[in-house]
Tab-separated table of C-alpha atoms in Angstrom:
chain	number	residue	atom	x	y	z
A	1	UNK	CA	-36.213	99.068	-129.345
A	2	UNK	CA	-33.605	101.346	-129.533
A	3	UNK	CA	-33.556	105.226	-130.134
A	4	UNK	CA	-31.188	104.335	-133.475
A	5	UNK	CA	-33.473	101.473	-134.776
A	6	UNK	CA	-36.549	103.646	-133.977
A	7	UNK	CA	-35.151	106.816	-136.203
A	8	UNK	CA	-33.865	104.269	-138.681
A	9	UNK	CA	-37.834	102.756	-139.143
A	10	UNK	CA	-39.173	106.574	-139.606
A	11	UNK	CA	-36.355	106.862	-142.064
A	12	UNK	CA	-37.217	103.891	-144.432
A	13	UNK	CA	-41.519	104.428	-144.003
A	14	UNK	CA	-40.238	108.340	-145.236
A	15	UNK	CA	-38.321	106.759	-148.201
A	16	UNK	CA	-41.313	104.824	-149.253
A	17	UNK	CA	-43.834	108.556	-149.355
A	18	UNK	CA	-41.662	110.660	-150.370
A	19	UNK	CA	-45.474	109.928	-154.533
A	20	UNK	CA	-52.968	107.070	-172.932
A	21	UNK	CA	-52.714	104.509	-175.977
A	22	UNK	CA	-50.353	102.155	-175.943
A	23	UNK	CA	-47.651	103.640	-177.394
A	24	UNK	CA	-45.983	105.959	-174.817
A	25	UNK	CA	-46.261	109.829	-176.248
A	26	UNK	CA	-48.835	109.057	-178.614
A	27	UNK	CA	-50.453	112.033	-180.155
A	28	UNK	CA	-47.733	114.488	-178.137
A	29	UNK	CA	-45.616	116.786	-179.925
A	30	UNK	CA	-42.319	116.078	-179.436
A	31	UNK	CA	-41.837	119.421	-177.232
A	32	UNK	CA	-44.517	118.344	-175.043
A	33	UNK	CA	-42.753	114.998	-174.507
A	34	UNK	CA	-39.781	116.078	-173.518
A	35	UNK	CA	-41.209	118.922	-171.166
A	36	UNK	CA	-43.237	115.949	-169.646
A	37	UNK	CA	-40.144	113.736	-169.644
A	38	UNK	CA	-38.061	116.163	-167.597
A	39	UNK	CA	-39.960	117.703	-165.539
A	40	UNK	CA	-40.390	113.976	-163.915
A	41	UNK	CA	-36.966	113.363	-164.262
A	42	UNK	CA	-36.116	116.551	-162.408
A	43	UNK	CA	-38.815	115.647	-159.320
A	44	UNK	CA	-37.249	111.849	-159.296
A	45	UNK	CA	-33.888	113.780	-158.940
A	46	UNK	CA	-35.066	116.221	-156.171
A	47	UNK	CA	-37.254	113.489	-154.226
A	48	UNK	CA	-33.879	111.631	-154.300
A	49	UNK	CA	-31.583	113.963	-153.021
A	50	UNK	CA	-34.214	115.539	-150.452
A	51	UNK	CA	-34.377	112.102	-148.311
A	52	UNK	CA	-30.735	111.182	-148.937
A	53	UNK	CA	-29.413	114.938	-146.958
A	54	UNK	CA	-28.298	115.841	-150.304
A	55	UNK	CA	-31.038	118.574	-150.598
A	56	UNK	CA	-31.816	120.810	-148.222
A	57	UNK	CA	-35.767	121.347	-148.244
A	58	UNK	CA	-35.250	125.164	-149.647
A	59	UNK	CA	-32.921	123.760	-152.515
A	60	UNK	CA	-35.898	120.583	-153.013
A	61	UNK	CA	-38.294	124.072	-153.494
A	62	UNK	CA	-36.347	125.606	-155.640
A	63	UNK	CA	-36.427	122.318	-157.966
A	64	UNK	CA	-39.978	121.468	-158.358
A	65	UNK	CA	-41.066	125.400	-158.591
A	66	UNK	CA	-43.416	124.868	-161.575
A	67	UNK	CA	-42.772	121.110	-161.673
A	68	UNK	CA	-45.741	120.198	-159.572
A	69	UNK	CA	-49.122	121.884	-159.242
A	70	UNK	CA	-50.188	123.887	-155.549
A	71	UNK	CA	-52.594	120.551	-154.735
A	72	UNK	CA	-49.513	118.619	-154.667
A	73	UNK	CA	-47.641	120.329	-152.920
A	74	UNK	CA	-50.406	120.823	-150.524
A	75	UNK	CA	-51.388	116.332	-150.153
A	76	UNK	CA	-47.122	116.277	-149.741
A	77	UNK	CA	-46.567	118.811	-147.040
A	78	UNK	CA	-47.811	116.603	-144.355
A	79	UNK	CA	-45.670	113.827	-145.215
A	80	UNK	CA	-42.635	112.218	-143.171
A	81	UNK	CA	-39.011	113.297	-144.490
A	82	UNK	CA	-36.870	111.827	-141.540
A	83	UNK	CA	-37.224	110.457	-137.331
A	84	UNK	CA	-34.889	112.115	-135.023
A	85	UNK	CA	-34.567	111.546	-131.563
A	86	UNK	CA	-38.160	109.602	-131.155
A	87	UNK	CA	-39.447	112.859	-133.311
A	88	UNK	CA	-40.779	112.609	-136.899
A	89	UNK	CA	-39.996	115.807	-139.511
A	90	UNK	CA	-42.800	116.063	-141.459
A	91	UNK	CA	-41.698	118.728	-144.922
A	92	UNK	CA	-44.093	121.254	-142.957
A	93	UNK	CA	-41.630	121.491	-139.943
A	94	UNK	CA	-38.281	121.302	-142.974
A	95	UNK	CA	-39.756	124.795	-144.259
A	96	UNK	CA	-39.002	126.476	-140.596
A	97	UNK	CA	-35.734	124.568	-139.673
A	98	UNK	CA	-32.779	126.710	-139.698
A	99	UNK	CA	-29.640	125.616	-141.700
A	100	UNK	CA	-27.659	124.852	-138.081
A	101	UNK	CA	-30.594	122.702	-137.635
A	102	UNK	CA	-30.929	121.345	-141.108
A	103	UNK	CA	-26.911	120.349	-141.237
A	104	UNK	CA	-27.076	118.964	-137.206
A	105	UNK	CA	-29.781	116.451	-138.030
A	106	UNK	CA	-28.321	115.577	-141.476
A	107	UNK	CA	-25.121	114.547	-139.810
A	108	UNK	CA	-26.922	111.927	-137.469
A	109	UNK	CA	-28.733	110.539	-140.193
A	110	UNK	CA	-26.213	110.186	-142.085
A	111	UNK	CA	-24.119	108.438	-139.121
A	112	UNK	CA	-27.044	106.528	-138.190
A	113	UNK	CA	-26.852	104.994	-141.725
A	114	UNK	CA	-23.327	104.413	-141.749
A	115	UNK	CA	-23.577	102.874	-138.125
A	116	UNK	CA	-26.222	100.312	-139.918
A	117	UNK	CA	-24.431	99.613	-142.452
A	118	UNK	CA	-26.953	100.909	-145.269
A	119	UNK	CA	-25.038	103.973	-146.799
A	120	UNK	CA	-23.603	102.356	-149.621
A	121	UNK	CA	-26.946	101.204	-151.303
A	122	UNK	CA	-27.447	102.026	-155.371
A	123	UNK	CA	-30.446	102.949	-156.608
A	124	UNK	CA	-31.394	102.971	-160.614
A	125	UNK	CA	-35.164	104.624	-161.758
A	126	UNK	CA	-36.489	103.822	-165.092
A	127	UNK	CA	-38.924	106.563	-166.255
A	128	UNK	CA	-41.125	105.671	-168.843
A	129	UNK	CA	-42.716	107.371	-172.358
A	130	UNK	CA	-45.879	109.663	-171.536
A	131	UNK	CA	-49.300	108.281	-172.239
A	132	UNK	CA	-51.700	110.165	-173.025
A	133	UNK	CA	-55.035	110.130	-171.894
A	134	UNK	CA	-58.370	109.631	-174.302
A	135	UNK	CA	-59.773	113.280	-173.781
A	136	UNK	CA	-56.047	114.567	-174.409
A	137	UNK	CA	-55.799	116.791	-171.230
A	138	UNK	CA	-54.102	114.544	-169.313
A	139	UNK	CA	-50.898	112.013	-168.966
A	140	UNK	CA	-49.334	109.617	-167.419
A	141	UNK	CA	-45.759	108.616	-166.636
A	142	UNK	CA	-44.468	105.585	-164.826
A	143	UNK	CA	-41.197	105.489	-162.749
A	144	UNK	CA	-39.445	102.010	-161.826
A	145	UNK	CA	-37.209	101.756	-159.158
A	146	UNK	CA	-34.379	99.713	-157.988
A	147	UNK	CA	-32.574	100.044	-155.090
A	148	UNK	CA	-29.896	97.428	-154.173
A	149	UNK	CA	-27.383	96.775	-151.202
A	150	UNK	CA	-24.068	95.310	-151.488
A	151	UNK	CA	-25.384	93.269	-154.662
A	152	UNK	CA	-28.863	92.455	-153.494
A	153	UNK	CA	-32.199	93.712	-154.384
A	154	UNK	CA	-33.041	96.025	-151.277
A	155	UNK	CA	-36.479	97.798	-152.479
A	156	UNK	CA	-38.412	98.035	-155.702
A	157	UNK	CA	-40.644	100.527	-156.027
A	158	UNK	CA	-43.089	101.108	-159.523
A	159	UNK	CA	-44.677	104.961	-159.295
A	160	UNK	CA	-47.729	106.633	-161.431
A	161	UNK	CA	-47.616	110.267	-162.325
A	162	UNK	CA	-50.481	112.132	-163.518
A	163	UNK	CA	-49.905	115.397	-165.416
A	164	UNK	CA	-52.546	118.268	-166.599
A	165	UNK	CA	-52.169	120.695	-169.583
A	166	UNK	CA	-52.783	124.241	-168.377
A	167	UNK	CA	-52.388	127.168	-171.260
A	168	UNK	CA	-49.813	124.753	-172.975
A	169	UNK	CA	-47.813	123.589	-169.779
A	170	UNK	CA	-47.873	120.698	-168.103
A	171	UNK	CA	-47.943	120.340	-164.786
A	172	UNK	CA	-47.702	117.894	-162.282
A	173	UNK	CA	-50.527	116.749	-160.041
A	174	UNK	CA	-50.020	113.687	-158.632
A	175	UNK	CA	-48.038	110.705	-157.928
A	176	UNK	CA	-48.961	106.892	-156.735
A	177	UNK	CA	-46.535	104.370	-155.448
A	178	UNK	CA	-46.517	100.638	-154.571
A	179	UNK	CA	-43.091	99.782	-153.187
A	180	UNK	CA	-41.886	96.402	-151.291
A	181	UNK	CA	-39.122	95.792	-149.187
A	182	UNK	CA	-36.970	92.542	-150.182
A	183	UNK	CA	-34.723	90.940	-147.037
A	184	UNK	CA	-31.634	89.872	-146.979
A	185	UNK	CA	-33.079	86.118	-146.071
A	186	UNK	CA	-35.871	85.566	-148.669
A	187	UNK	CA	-34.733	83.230	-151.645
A	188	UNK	CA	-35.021	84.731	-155.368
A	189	UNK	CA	-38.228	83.040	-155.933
A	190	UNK	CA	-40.009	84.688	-152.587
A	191	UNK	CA	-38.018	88.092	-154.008
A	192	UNK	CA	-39.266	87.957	-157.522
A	193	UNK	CA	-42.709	87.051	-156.218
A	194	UNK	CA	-42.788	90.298	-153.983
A	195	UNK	CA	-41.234	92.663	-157.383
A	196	UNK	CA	-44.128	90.917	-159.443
A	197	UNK	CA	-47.220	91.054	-157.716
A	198	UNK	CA	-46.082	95.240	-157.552
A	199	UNK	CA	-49.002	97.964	-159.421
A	200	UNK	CA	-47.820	100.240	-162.424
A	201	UNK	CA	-46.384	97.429	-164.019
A	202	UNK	CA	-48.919	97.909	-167.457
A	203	UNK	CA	-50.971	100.551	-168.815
A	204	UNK	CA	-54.248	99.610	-169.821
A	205	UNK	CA	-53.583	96.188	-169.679
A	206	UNK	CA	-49.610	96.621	-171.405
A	207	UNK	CA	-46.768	96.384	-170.183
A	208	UNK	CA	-45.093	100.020	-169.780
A	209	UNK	CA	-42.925	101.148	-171.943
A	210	UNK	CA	-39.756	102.692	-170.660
A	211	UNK	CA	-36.811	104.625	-171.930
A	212	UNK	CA	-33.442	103.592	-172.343
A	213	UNK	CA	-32.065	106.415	-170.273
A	214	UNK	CA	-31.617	105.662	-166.435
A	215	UNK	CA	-31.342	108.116	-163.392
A	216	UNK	CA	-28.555	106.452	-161.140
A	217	UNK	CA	-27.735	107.192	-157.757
A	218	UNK	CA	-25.691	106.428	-154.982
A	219	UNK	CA	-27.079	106.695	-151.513
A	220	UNK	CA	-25.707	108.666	-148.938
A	221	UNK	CA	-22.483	109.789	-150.530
């Protein structure tokens, strides 16, 4: 296997890490909904741009400051942001790497990409209403994504936040994904089959509620 297909491998396993009633919001004032609402939109955004090179990892800090709770940043420092070279960057070794070395590694991934043909995917996220939890101290948001390549469906990916009220603020303290990968070969039946046997597709046994607002995207650009 070559070095390019090996980096390209880390690359897409990184992309997949980086993570109520029934009635989305129910018993939230609407300030609390919308603090909830973009604080997740602003971590989709971040998350994006951070494994895309469009975000340095000092810029993806400066983002999620008092987005996401110490724990998570903790259970997410270990994690795999890109391969170079037969070496994986984990967001531990990010918060050391100069800006030379930060913008000479950003422009082989984004050649390797181009060389591969996969720069000009499109990716939509649906974020959903909060749902609030029974004892009120916590919620929930889902996140639906869609990333497609030259027309087809190239990943789908459904993701579970969990939030905690501390002294009025929420905060985020965790996320949970289920993502599959959808080739170029496989017919629309084996696709749809993969996108609906994915988790975080209900709440409680209904189907999530989203917003009509979507976060679009375009690659590597």
């Amino acid at each position: 296997m070559s070095r390019k297909m090996k980096s390209l491998i880390i690359l897409l396993f990184a992309l997949s890490l980086t993570g109520l009633s029934a009635c989305g919001g129910s018993g939230l004032p609407d300030d609390e909904r919308e603090q909830i609402m973009n604080k997740v939109e602003k971590l989709e955004t971040a998350e994006y741009k951070l494994l895309h090179f469009q975000m340095d990892y000092s810029g993806y800090l400066s983002e999620v400051d008092r987005i996401v709770s110490e724990s998570y940043m903790q259970a997410m420092s270990d994690r795999i942001i890109f391969g170079y070279n037969e070496k994986e960057y984990r967001a531990s070794d990010m918060i050391k790497m100069s800006t030379e070395e930060y913008e000479k590694r950003k422009e082989y991934m984004q050649g390797l990409v181009k060389s591969l043909g996969v720069d000009k995917e499109k990716t939509t996220i649906r974020i959903s209403e909060p749902y609030l939890s029974k004892e009120g101290g916590e919620a929930f948001v889902y996140a639906a994504e869609s990333t497609d390549l030259k027309g087809k469906p190239l990943t789908r990916a459904n993701r579970k936040y969990s939030l905690e009220k501390t002294d009025g603020t929420w905060t985020i303290t965790g996320v949970e994904q289920d993502k599959v990968t959808i080739g170029s070969d496989e017919t629309q039946t084996d696709a749809k089959a993969k996108q609906d046997a994915l988790k975080y597709q209900t709440h409680e046994g209904v189907k999530i509620n989203y917003r009509d607002k979507v976060l679009e995207f375009k690659g590597w650009e």
